[in-house]
Amino acid sequence: GGAPRGGGVRQMSNKQLEEANAAVNAQKDALAQAANMRQEEKERAESEIRQREEQLLQERRERERLAAQLKAMEDKVVQGHAAVDHAEQKAEDLMKAQKELEQRRAEQEKLHSQLRLKEDLAAEAEEKYAGIQEECQAKTKKLKKLWSRYEQAQGDVQDMQREIR
């Protein structure tokens, strides 16, 4: 959801930004809790998160470009009451843009932190899987050894029964 896309800047309200952040955070939380998900699902989720991070990065760059443009306009403002009012409005817009930019940077840091956490969980799951495989191999080897002993004992019992007859 959000504002329409066009040739201009995509403007998001603070509420829309918070909703977008909440949606991304919900995805991250679900991903972190699903350490045993299939590889394809994990890769798809990671891809979606990287796409969202890229969108946020592009939006941050656009905001920086606008901030630079506003700064350039502010530097060109000439003396005069109308020009001063205009410059004050541009400065206020710049402050808003800078505040939104800081929020986006914080969101991006949080996304990177969550991605690292998810990668750590995936690594732990792989280690656990390897441990289970080793345990399975050891038990299989022990079972084969015990089966061999069992078959030997069965042969001994049959030999004894033949001798008794």
Tab-separated table of C-alpha atoms in Angstrom:
chain	number	residue	atom	x	y	z
A	1	GLY	CA	0.000	0.000	0.000
A	2	GLY	CA	0.991	3.630	0.011
A	3	ALA	CA	1.341	6.552	-2.346
A	4	PRO	CA	1.174	6.082	-6.108
A	5	ARG	CA	4.405	5.634	-8.004
A	6	GLY	CA	5.242	8.026	-10.768
A	7	GLY	CA	8.028	10.155	-12.108
A	8	GLY	CA	8.359	12.027	-8.813
A	9	VAL	CA	9.366	11.056	-5.321
A	10	ARG	CA	7.341	8.433	-3.531
A	11	GLN	CA	6.097	10.176	-0.420
A	12	MET	CA	5.270	8.007	2.588
A	13	SER	CA	3.591	9.350	5.682
A	14	ASN	CA	5.064	8.496	9.075
A	15	LYS	CA	2.151	6.128	9.633
A	16	GLN	CA	2.810	4.353	6.314
A	17	LEU	CA	6.495	4.159	7.178
A	18	GLU	CA	5.670	2.671	10.584
A	19	GLU	CA	3.324	0.161	8.950
A	20	ALA	CA	5.988	-0.793	6.400
A	21	ASN	CA	8.563	-1.153	9.179
A	22	ALA	CA	6.131	-3.252	11.218
A	23	ALA	CA	5.480	-5.514	8.232
A	24	VAL	CA	9.209	-6.004	7.586
A	25	ASN	CA	9.831	-6.616	11.303
A	26	ALA	CA	7.009	-9.163	11.404
A	27	GLN	CA	8.591	-10.973	8.446
A	28	LYS	CA	11.975	-10.942	10.195
A	29	ASP	CA	10.483	-12.268	13.451
A	30	ALA	CA	8.680	-15.059	11.625
A	31	LEU	CA	11.878	-15.909	9.771
A	32	ALA	CA	13.945	-16.019	12.957
A	33	GLN	CA	11.419	-18.370	14.592
A	34	ALA	CA	11.357	-20.695	11.597
A	35	ALA	CA	14.941	-21.972	11.826
A	36	ASN	CA	13.890	-25.368	10.474
A	37	MET	CA	12.168	-24.062	7.314
A	38	ARG	CA	13.141	-25.527	3.964
A	39	GLN	CA	16.085	-23.937	2.156
A	40	GLU	CA	13.896	-22.612	-0.680
A	41	GLU	CA	11.557	-20.871	1.739
A	42	LYS	CA	14.493	-19.383	3.609
A	43	GLU	CA	16.060	-18.090	0.391
A	44	ARG	CA	12.755	-16.630	-0.795
A	45	ALA	CA	12.262	-14.855	2.530
A	46	GLU	CA	15.832	-13.550	2.448
A	47	SER	CA	15.261	-12.311	-1.101
A	48	GLU	CA	12.108	-10.447	-0.051
A	49	ILE	CA	13.958	-8.866	2.868
A	50	ARG	CA	16.855	-7.816	0.620
A	51	GLN	CA	14.380	-6.312	-1.868
A	52	ARG	CA	12.715	-4.326	0.935
A	53	GLU	CA	16.123	-3.167	2.198
A	54	GLU	CA	17.001	-2.080	-1.354
A	55	GLN	CA	13.725	-0.147	-1.611
A	56	LEU	CA	14.493	1.582	1.670
A	57	LEU	CA	18.018	2.363	0.481
A	58	GLN	CA	16.674	3.867	-2.757
A	59	GLU	CA	14.165	5.918	-0.806
A	60	ARG	CA	16.949	7.120	1.525
A	61	ARG	CA	19.070	8.137	-1.482
A	62	GLU	CA	16.121	10.010	-2.969
A	63	ARG	CA	15.609	11.803	0.351
A	64	GLU	CA	19.297	12.729	0.444
A	65	ARG	CA	19.059	14.047	-3.110
A	66	LEU	CA	16.032	16.132	-2.136
A	67	ALA	CA	17.814	17.383	0.967
A	68	ALA	CA	20.765	18.462	-1.172
A	69	GLN	CA	18.403	20.112	-3.647
A	70	LEU	CA	16.637	21.946	-0.823
A	71	LYS	CA	19.983	23.046	0.583
A	72	ALA	CA	21.035	24.379	-2.829
A	73	MET	CA	17.738	26.277	-3.141
A	74	GLU	CA	18.132	27.652	0.373
A	75	ASP	CA	21.632	28.954	-0.487
A	76	LYS	CA	20.203	30.827	-3.501
A	77	VAL	CA	17.406	32.577	-1.600
A	78	VAL	CA	17.661	36.357	-1.877
A	79	GLN	CA	16.768	38.924	0.774
A	80	GLY	CA	13.143	39.902	1.098
A	81	HIS	CA	10.171	38.973	3.182
A	82	ALA	CA	8.690	36.510	0.671
A	83	ALA	CA	12.090	34.958	0.052
A	84	VAL	CA	12.733	34.617	3.808
A	85	ASP	CA	9.342	32.951	4.321
A	86	HIS	CA	10.112	30.623	1.446
A	87	ALA	CA	13.548	29.819	2.871
A	88	GLU	CA	12.048	29.119	6.294
A	89	GLN	CA	9.553	26.714	4.700
A	90	LYS	CA	12.369	24.990	2.802
A	91	ALA	CA	14.424	24.737	6.009
A	92	GLU	CA	11.437	23.190	7.785
A	93	ASP	CA	10.991	20.741	4.884
A	94	LEU	CA	14.705	19.943	5.052
A	95	MET	CA	14.483	19.270	8.787
A	96	LYS	CA	11.540	16.921	8.187
A	97	ALA	CA	13.437	15.152	5.417
A	98	GLN	CA	16.521	14.803	7.639
A	99	LYS	CA	14.415	13.390	10.473
A	100	GLU	CA	12.825	10.846	8.124
A	101	LEU	CA	16.267	9.987	6.772
A	102	GLU	CA	17.525	9.295	10.300
A	103	GLN	CA	14.511	7.055	10.928
A	104	ARG	CA	15.271	5.149	7.727
A	105	ARG	CA	18.896	4.705	8.718
A	106	ALA	CA	17.806	3.316	12.087
A	107	GLU	CA	15.361	0.966	10.343
A	108	GLN	CA	18.085	-0.201	7.970
A	109	GLU	CA	20.434	-0.910	10.907
A	110	LYS	CA	17.664	-2.934	12.560
A	111	LEU	CA	17.056	-4.892	9.337
A	112	HIS	CA	20.759	-5.705	9.019
A	113	SER	CA	20.871	-6.811	12.652
A	114	GLN	CA	17.858	-9.065	12.153
A	115	LEU	CA	19.371	-10.524	8.981
A	116	ARG	CA	22.589	-11.356	10.877
A	117	LEU	CA	20.516	-12.989	13.636
A	118	LYS	CA	18.632	-15.080	11.081
A	119	GLU	CA	21.899	-16.172	9.469
A	120	ASP	CA	23.244	-17.169	12.899
A	121	LEU	CA	20.100	-19.230	13.556
A	122	ALA	CA	20.476	-20.954	10.195
A	123	ALA	CA	24.116	-21.796	10.998
A	124	GLU	CA	23.068	-23.241	14.370
A	125	ALA	CA	20.414	-25.359	12.658
A	126	GLU	CA	23.018	-26.691	10.204
A	127	GLU	CA	25.383	-27.580	13.074
A	128	LYS	CA	22.557	-29.345	14.927
A	129	TYR	CA	21.681	-31.287	11.770
A	130	ALA	CA	25.334	-32.364	11.323
A	131	GLY	CA	25.406	-33.515	14.970
A	132	ILE	CA	22.252	-35.550	14.475
A	133	GLN	CA	23.732	-37.147	11.326
A	134	GLU	CA	26.896	-38.129	13.234
A	135	GLU	CA	24.814	-39.607	16.048
A	136	CYS	CA	22.734	-41.542	13.517
A	137	GLN	CA	25.873	-42.948	11.859
A	138	ALA	CA	27.316	-44.013	15.227
A	139	LYS	CA	24.082	-45.751	16.252
A	140	THR	CA	23.818	-47.463	12.851
A	141	LYS	CA	27.363	-48.800	13.264
A	142	LYS	CA	26.583	-50.035	16.784
A	143	LEU	CA	23.351	-51.647	15.584
A	144	LYS	CA	25.206	-53.522	12.797
A	145	LYS	CA	27.766	-54.732	15.340
A	146	LEU	CA	25.021	-55.947	17.716
A	147	TRP	CA	23.171	-57.631	14.833
A	148	SER	CA	26.341	-59.457	13.889
A	149	ARG	CA	26.703	-60.671	17.499
A	150	TYR	CA	23.050	-61.730	17.513
A	151	GLU	CA	23.486	-63.756	14.302
A	152	GLN	CA	26.646	-65.363	15.778
A	153	ALA	CA	24.710	-66.307	18.927
A	154	GLN	CA	21.844	-67.734	16.810
A	155	GLY	CA	24.385	-69.890	14.946
A	156	ASP	CA	25.852	-71.095	18.253
A	157	VAL	CA	22.398	-72.017	19.547
A	158	GLN	CA	21.613	-73.982	16.378
A	159	ASP	CA	24.947	-75.802	16.631
A	160	MET	CA	24.191	-76.768	20.258
A	161	GLN	CA	20.707	-77.985	19.343
A	162	ARG	CA	22.178	-80.189	16.603
A	163	GLU	CA	24.714	-81.666	19.029
A	164	ILE	CA	21.978	-82.444	21.567
A	165	ARG	CA	19.920	-84.408	19.027
